[in-house]
Short mmCIF file of C-alpha atoms in Angstrom, two decimals:
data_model
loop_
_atom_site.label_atom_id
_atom_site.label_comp_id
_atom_site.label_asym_id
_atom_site.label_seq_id
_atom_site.Cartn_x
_atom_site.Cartn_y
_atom_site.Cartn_z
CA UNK A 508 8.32 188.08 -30.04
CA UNK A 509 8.69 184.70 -27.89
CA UNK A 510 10.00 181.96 -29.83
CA UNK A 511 7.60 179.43 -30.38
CA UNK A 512 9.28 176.80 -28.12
CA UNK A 513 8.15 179.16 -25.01
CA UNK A 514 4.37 178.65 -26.34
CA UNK A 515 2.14 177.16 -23.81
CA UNK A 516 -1.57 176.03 -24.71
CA UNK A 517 -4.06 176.47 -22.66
CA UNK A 518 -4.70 173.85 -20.39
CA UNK A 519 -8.28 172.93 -20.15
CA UNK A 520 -9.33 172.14 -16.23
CA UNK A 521 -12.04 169.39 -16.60
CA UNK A 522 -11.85 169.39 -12.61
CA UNK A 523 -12.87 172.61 -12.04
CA UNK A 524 -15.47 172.96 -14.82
CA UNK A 525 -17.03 169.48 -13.80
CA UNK A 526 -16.99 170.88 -9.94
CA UNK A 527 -18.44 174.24 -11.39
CA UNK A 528 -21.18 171.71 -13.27
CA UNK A 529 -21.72 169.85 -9.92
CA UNK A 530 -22.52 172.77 -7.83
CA UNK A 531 -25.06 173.96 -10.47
CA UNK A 532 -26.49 170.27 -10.18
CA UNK A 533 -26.82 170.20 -6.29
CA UNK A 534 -28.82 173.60 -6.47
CA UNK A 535 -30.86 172.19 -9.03
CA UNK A 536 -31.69 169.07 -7.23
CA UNK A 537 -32.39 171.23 -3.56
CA UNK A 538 -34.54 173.01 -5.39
CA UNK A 539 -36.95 170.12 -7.07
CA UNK A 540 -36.62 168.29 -3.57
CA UNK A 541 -37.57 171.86 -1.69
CA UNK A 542 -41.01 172.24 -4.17
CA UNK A 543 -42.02 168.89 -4.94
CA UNK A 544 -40.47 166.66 -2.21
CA UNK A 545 -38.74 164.56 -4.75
CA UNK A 546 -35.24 163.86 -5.79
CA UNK A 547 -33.64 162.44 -8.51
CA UNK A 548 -33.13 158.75 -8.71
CA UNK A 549 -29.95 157.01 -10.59
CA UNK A 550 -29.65 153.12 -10.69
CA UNK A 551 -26.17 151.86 -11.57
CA UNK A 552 -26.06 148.17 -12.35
CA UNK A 553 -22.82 146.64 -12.63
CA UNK A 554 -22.11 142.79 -13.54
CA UNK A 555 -18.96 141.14 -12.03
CA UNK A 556 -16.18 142.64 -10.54
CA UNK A 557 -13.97 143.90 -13.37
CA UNK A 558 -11.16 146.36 -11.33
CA UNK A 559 -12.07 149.25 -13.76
CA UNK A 560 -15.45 148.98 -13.40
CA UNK A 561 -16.05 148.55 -10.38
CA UNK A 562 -13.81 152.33 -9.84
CA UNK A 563 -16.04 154.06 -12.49
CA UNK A 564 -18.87 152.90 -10.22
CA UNK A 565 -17.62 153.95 -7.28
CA UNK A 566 -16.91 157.76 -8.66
CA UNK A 567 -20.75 157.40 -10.25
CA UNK A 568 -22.20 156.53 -6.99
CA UNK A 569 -20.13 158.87 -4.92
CA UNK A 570 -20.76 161.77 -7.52
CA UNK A 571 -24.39 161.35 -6.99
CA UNK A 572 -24.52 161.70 -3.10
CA UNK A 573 -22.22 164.75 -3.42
CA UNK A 574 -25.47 166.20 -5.50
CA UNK A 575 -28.46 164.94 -3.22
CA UNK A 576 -29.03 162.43 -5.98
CA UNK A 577 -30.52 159.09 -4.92
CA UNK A 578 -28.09 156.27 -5.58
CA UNK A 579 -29.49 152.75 -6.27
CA UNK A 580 -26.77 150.00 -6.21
CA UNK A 581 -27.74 147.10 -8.16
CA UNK A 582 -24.18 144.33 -7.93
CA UNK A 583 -25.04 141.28 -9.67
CA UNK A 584 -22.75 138.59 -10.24
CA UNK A 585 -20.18 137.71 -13.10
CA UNK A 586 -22.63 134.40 -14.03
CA UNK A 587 -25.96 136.22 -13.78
CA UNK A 588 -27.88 135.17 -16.77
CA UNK A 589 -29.31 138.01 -19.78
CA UNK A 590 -32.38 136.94 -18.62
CA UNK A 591 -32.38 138.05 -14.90
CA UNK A 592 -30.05 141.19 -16.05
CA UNK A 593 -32.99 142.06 -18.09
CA UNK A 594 -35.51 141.06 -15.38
CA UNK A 595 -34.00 143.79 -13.49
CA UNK A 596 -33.87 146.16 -15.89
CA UNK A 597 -37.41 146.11 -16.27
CA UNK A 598 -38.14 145.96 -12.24
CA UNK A 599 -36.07 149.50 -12.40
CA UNK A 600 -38.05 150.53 -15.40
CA UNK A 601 -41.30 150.10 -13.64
CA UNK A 602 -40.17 151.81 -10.37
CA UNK A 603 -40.93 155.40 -10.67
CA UNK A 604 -38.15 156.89 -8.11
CA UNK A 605 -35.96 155.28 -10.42
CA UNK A 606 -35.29 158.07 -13.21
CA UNK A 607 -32.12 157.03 -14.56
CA UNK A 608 -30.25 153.46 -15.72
CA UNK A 609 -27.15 152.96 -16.26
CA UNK A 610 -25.54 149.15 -16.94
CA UNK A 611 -22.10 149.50 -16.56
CA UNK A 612 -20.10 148.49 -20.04
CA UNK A 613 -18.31 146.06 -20.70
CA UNK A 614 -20.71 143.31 -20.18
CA UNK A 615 -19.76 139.49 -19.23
CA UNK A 616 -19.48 138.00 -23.15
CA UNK A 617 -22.39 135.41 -22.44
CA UNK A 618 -24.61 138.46 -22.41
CA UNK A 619 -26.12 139.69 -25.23
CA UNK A 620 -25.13 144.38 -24.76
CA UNK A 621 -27.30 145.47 -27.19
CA UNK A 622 -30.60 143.31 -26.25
CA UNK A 623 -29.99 144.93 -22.69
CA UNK A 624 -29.73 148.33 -23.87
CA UNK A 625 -32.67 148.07 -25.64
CA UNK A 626 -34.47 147.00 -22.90
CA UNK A 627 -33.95 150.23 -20.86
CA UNK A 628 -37.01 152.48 -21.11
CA UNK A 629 -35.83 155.12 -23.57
CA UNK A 630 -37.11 157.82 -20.93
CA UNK A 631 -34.21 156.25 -18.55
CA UNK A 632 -31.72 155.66 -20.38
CA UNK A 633 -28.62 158.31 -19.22
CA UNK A 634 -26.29 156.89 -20.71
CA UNK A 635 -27.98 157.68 -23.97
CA UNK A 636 -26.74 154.01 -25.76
CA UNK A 637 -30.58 153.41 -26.12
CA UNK A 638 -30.20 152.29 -30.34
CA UNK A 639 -33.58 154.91 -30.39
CA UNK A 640 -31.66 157.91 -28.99
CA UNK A 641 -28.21 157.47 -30.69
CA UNK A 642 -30.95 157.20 -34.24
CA UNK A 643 -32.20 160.43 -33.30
CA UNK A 644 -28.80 161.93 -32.53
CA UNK A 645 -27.56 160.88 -35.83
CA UNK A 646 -30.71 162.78 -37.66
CA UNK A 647 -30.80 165.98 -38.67
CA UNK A 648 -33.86 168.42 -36.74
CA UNK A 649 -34.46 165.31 -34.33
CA UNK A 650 -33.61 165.74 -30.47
CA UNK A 651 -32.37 162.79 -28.25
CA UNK A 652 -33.74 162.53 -24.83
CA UNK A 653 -30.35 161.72 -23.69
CA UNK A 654 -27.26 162.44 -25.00
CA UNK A 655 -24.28 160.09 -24.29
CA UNK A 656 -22.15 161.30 -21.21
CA UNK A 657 -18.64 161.37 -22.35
CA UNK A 658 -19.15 162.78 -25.79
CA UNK A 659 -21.58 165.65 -24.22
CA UNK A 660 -18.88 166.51 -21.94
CA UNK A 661 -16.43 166.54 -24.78
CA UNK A 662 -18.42 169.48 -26.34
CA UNK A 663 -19.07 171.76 -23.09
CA UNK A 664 -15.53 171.17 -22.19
CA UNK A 665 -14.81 173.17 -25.65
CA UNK A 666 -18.17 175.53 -25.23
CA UNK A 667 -17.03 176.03 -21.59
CA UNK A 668 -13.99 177.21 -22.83
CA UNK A 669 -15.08 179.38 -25.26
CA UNK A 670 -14.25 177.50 -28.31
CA UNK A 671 -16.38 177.92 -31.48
CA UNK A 672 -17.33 174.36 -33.02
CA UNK A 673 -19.32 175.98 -36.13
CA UNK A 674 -17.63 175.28 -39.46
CA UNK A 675 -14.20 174.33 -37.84
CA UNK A 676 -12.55 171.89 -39.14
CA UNK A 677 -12.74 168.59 -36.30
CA UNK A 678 -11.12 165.54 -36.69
CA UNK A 679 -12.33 162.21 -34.17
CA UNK A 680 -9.75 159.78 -34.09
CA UNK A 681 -11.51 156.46 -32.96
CA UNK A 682 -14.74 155.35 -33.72
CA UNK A 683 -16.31 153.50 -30.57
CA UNK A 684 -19.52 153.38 -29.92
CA UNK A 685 -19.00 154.99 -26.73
CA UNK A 686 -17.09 157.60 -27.76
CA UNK A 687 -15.62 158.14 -31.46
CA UNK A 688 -19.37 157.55 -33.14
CA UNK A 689 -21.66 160.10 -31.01
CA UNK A 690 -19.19 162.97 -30.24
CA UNK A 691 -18.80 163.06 -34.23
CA UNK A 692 -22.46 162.85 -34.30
CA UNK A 693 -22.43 165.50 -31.98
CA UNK A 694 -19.77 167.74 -33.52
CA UNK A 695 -21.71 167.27 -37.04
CA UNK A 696 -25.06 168.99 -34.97
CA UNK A 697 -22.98 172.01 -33.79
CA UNK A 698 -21.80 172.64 -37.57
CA UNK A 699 -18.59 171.75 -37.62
CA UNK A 700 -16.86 169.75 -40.68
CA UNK A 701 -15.88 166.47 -39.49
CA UNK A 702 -13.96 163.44 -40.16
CA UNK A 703 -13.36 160.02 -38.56
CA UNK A 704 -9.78 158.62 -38.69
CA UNK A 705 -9.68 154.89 -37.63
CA UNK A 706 -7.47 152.12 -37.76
CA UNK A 707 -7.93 151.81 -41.51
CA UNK A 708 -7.24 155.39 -41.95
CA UNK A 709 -4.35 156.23 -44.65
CA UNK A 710 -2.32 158.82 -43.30
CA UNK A 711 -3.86 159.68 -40.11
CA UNK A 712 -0.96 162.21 -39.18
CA UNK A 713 -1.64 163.92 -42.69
CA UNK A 714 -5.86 163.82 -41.20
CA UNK A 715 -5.47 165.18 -38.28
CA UNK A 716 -2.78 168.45 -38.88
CA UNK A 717 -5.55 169.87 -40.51
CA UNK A 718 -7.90 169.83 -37.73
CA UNK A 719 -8.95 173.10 -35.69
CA UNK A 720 -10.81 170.85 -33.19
CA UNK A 721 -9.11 167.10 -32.34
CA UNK A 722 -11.04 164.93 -30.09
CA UNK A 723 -8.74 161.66 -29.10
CA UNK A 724 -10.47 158.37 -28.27
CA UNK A 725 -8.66 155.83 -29.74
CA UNK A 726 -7.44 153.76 -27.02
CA UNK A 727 -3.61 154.25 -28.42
CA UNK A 728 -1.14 155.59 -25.59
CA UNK A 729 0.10 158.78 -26.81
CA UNK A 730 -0.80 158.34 -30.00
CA UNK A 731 -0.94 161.74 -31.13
CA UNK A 732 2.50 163.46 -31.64
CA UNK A 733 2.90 167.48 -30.98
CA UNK A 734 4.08 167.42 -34.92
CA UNK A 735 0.27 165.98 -35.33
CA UNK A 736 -1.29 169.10 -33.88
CA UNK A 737 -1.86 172.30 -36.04
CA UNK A 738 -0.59 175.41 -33.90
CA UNK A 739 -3.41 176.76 -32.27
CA UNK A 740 -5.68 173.45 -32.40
CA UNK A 741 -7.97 172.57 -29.40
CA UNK A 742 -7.27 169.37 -28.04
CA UNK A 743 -9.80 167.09 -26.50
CA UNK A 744 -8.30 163.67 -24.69
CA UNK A 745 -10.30 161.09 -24.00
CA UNK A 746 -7.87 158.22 -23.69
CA UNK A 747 -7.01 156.70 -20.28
CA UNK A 748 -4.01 154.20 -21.01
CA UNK A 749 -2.21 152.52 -18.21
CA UNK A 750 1.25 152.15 -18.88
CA UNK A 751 4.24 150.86 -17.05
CA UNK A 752 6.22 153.09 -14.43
CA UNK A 753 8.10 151.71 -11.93
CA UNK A 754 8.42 155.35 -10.09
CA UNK A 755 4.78 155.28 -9.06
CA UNK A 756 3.59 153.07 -6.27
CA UNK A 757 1.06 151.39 -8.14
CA UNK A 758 3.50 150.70 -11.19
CA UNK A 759 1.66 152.77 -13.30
CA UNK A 760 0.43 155.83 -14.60
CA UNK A 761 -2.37 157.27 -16.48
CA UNK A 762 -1.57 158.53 -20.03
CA UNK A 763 -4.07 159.93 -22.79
CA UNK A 764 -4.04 159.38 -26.66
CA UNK A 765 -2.32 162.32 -26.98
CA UNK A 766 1.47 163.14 -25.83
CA UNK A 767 0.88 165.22 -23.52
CA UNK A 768 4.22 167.62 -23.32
CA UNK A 769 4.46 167.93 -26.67
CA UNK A 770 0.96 168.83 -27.25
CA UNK A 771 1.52 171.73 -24.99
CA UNK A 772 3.97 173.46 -26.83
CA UNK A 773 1.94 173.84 -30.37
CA UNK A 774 -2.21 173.45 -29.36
CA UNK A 775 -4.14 176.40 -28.11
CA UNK A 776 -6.11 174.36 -25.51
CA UNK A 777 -5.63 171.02 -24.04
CA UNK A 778 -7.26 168.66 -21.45
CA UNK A 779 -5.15 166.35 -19.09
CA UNK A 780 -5.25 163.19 -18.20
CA UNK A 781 -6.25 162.35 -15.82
CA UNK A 782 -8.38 165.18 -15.05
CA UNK A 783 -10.08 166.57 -18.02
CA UNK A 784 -13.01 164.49 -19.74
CA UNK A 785 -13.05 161.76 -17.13
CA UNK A 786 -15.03 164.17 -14.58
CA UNK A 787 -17.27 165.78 -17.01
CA UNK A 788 -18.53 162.19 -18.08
CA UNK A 789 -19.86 161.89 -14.54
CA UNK A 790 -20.89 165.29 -13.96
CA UNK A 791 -22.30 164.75 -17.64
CA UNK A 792 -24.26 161.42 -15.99
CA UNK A 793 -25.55 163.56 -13.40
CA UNK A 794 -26.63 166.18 -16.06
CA UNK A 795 -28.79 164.00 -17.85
CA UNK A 796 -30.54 162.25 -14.50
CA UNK A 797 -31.19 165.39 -13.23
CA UNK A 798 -32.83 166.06 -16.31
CA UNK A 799 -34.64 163.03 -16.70
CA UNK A 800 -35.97 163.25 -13.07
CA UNK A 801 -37.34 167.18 -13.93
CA UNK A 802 -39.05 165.56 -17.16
CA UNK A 803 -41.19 163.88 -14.82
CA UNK A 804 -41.66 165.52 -11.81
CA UNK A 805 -42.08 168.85 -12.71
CA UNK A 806 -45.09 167.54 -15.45
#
């Protein structure tokens, strides 16, 4: 038998199953503009010029012309007030090619996030924040129209892979409201047992060895140690952490939440970073607009 130092998990391409997602997407969309002359429509509004944001907007954008998806760029300034933010919102709520919204997050502080969420028509709202569709995702035998993009990902990343989520044991370590709260949400619909470890948590090493299914979104650089992971355990990263590295050109590198090495040598499956969940929250994005868009045209 090998010894358990040669064990190598699986690792989990988010790449190719987001590409795979994507080319299922574009036939999708051919096919609705081929019958009923229409295509799907996604406005991405973005406020200021925050060097992150501005990048996840440029993959959005980019993503959706790859699919035939209409692209609507709304750029408004870092001083706009809530006022004309939500002016627009509604202008893009009222215009009917228009069947997704996103507004980029984080938000300038002198704007109020959740009053502009709230304002997107429920029907629009891709990135599934809407307070009304995360309400139904958290009740039992009620169906969001949307569900959020990077938690949805999360879960066909480990259905994609062949991973059962029914009564496994996950563990979500971070409890965003982008990520941490829906994908638990989420895991809780597909029957699994789960638990939230947060910075409060006692023990969260103890909390998370027992998991079957770990899903990392804590924002920690390589928080999770190998000796964390139960052999066998499917890991899910969803961190992106900069950190220092004077060998790379730009200084930097990307790193999850989970150390990534070590992880390798005791989980069955793992995603990378970069490279695993951050495509499937865009092809994700695209999911839900396509889906949006068929809600309307094809009825």
């Amino acid at each position: 038998m090998a010894s358990p130092s040669d064990h190598k998990a699986n690792i989990i391409d988010g790449k190719a199953i987001a590409q795979t997602i994507r080319n299922e997407i574009a036939a999708e969309v051919h096919q609705l503009s081929q019958k009923h002359g229409k295509v799907p429509g996604l406005a991405v509004v973005i406020v200021g010029n925050r060097k992150d944001s501005q990048s996840y907007v440029n993959m959005k954008r980019k993503a959706c012309a790859e699919v035939g998806i209409k692209s609507f760029d709304i750029d408004l300034p870092e001083q706009v007030s809530e006022a004309e933010l939500i002016a627009k919102v509604d202008e893009l709520n009222a215009n009917p090619d228009v069947h997704g919204i996103l507004v980029q997050l984080p938000l300038p502080k002198h704007i109020n996030e959740e009053k502009v969420l709230t304002e997107i028509s429920i029907e629009k709202d891709v990135d599934g924040f809407h307070p009304l569709n995360i309400g139904k995702l958290a009740m039992k035998g009620r169906d969001p129209l949307f569900l959020p993009c990077t938690p949805k990902g999360c879960l066909e990343l480990l259905s994609r892979s062949g991973i059962t989520v029914k009564g496994k044991k996950a563990v979500v370590v971070g409890r965003s409201n982008i990520v941490g709260l829906p994908v638990s949400l989420l895991l809780l619909k597909a029957d699994a047992t789960v638990t939230i470890v947060h910075s409060h948590s006692q023990d969260p090493e103890k909390i998370i060895r027992e998991a079957d299914i770990i899903i990392a979104a804590a924002g920690q650089a390589m928080m999770v140690k190998g000796s964390w992971i139960k052999p066998g355990a499917a890991v899910i990263d969803v961190g992106t952490n900069a950190i220092d590295d004077p060998s790379k050109k730009s200084g930097y590198r990307l790193v999850g939440d989970v150390h990534f090495q070590e992880a390798c040598k005791v989980a069955g499956w793992v995603t990378p970073v970069p490279g695993g969940v951050g495509p499937m929250t865009v092809a994700m994005l695209l999911k839900n607009t396509l889906d949006g868009a068929k809600r309307v045209i094809e009825h």
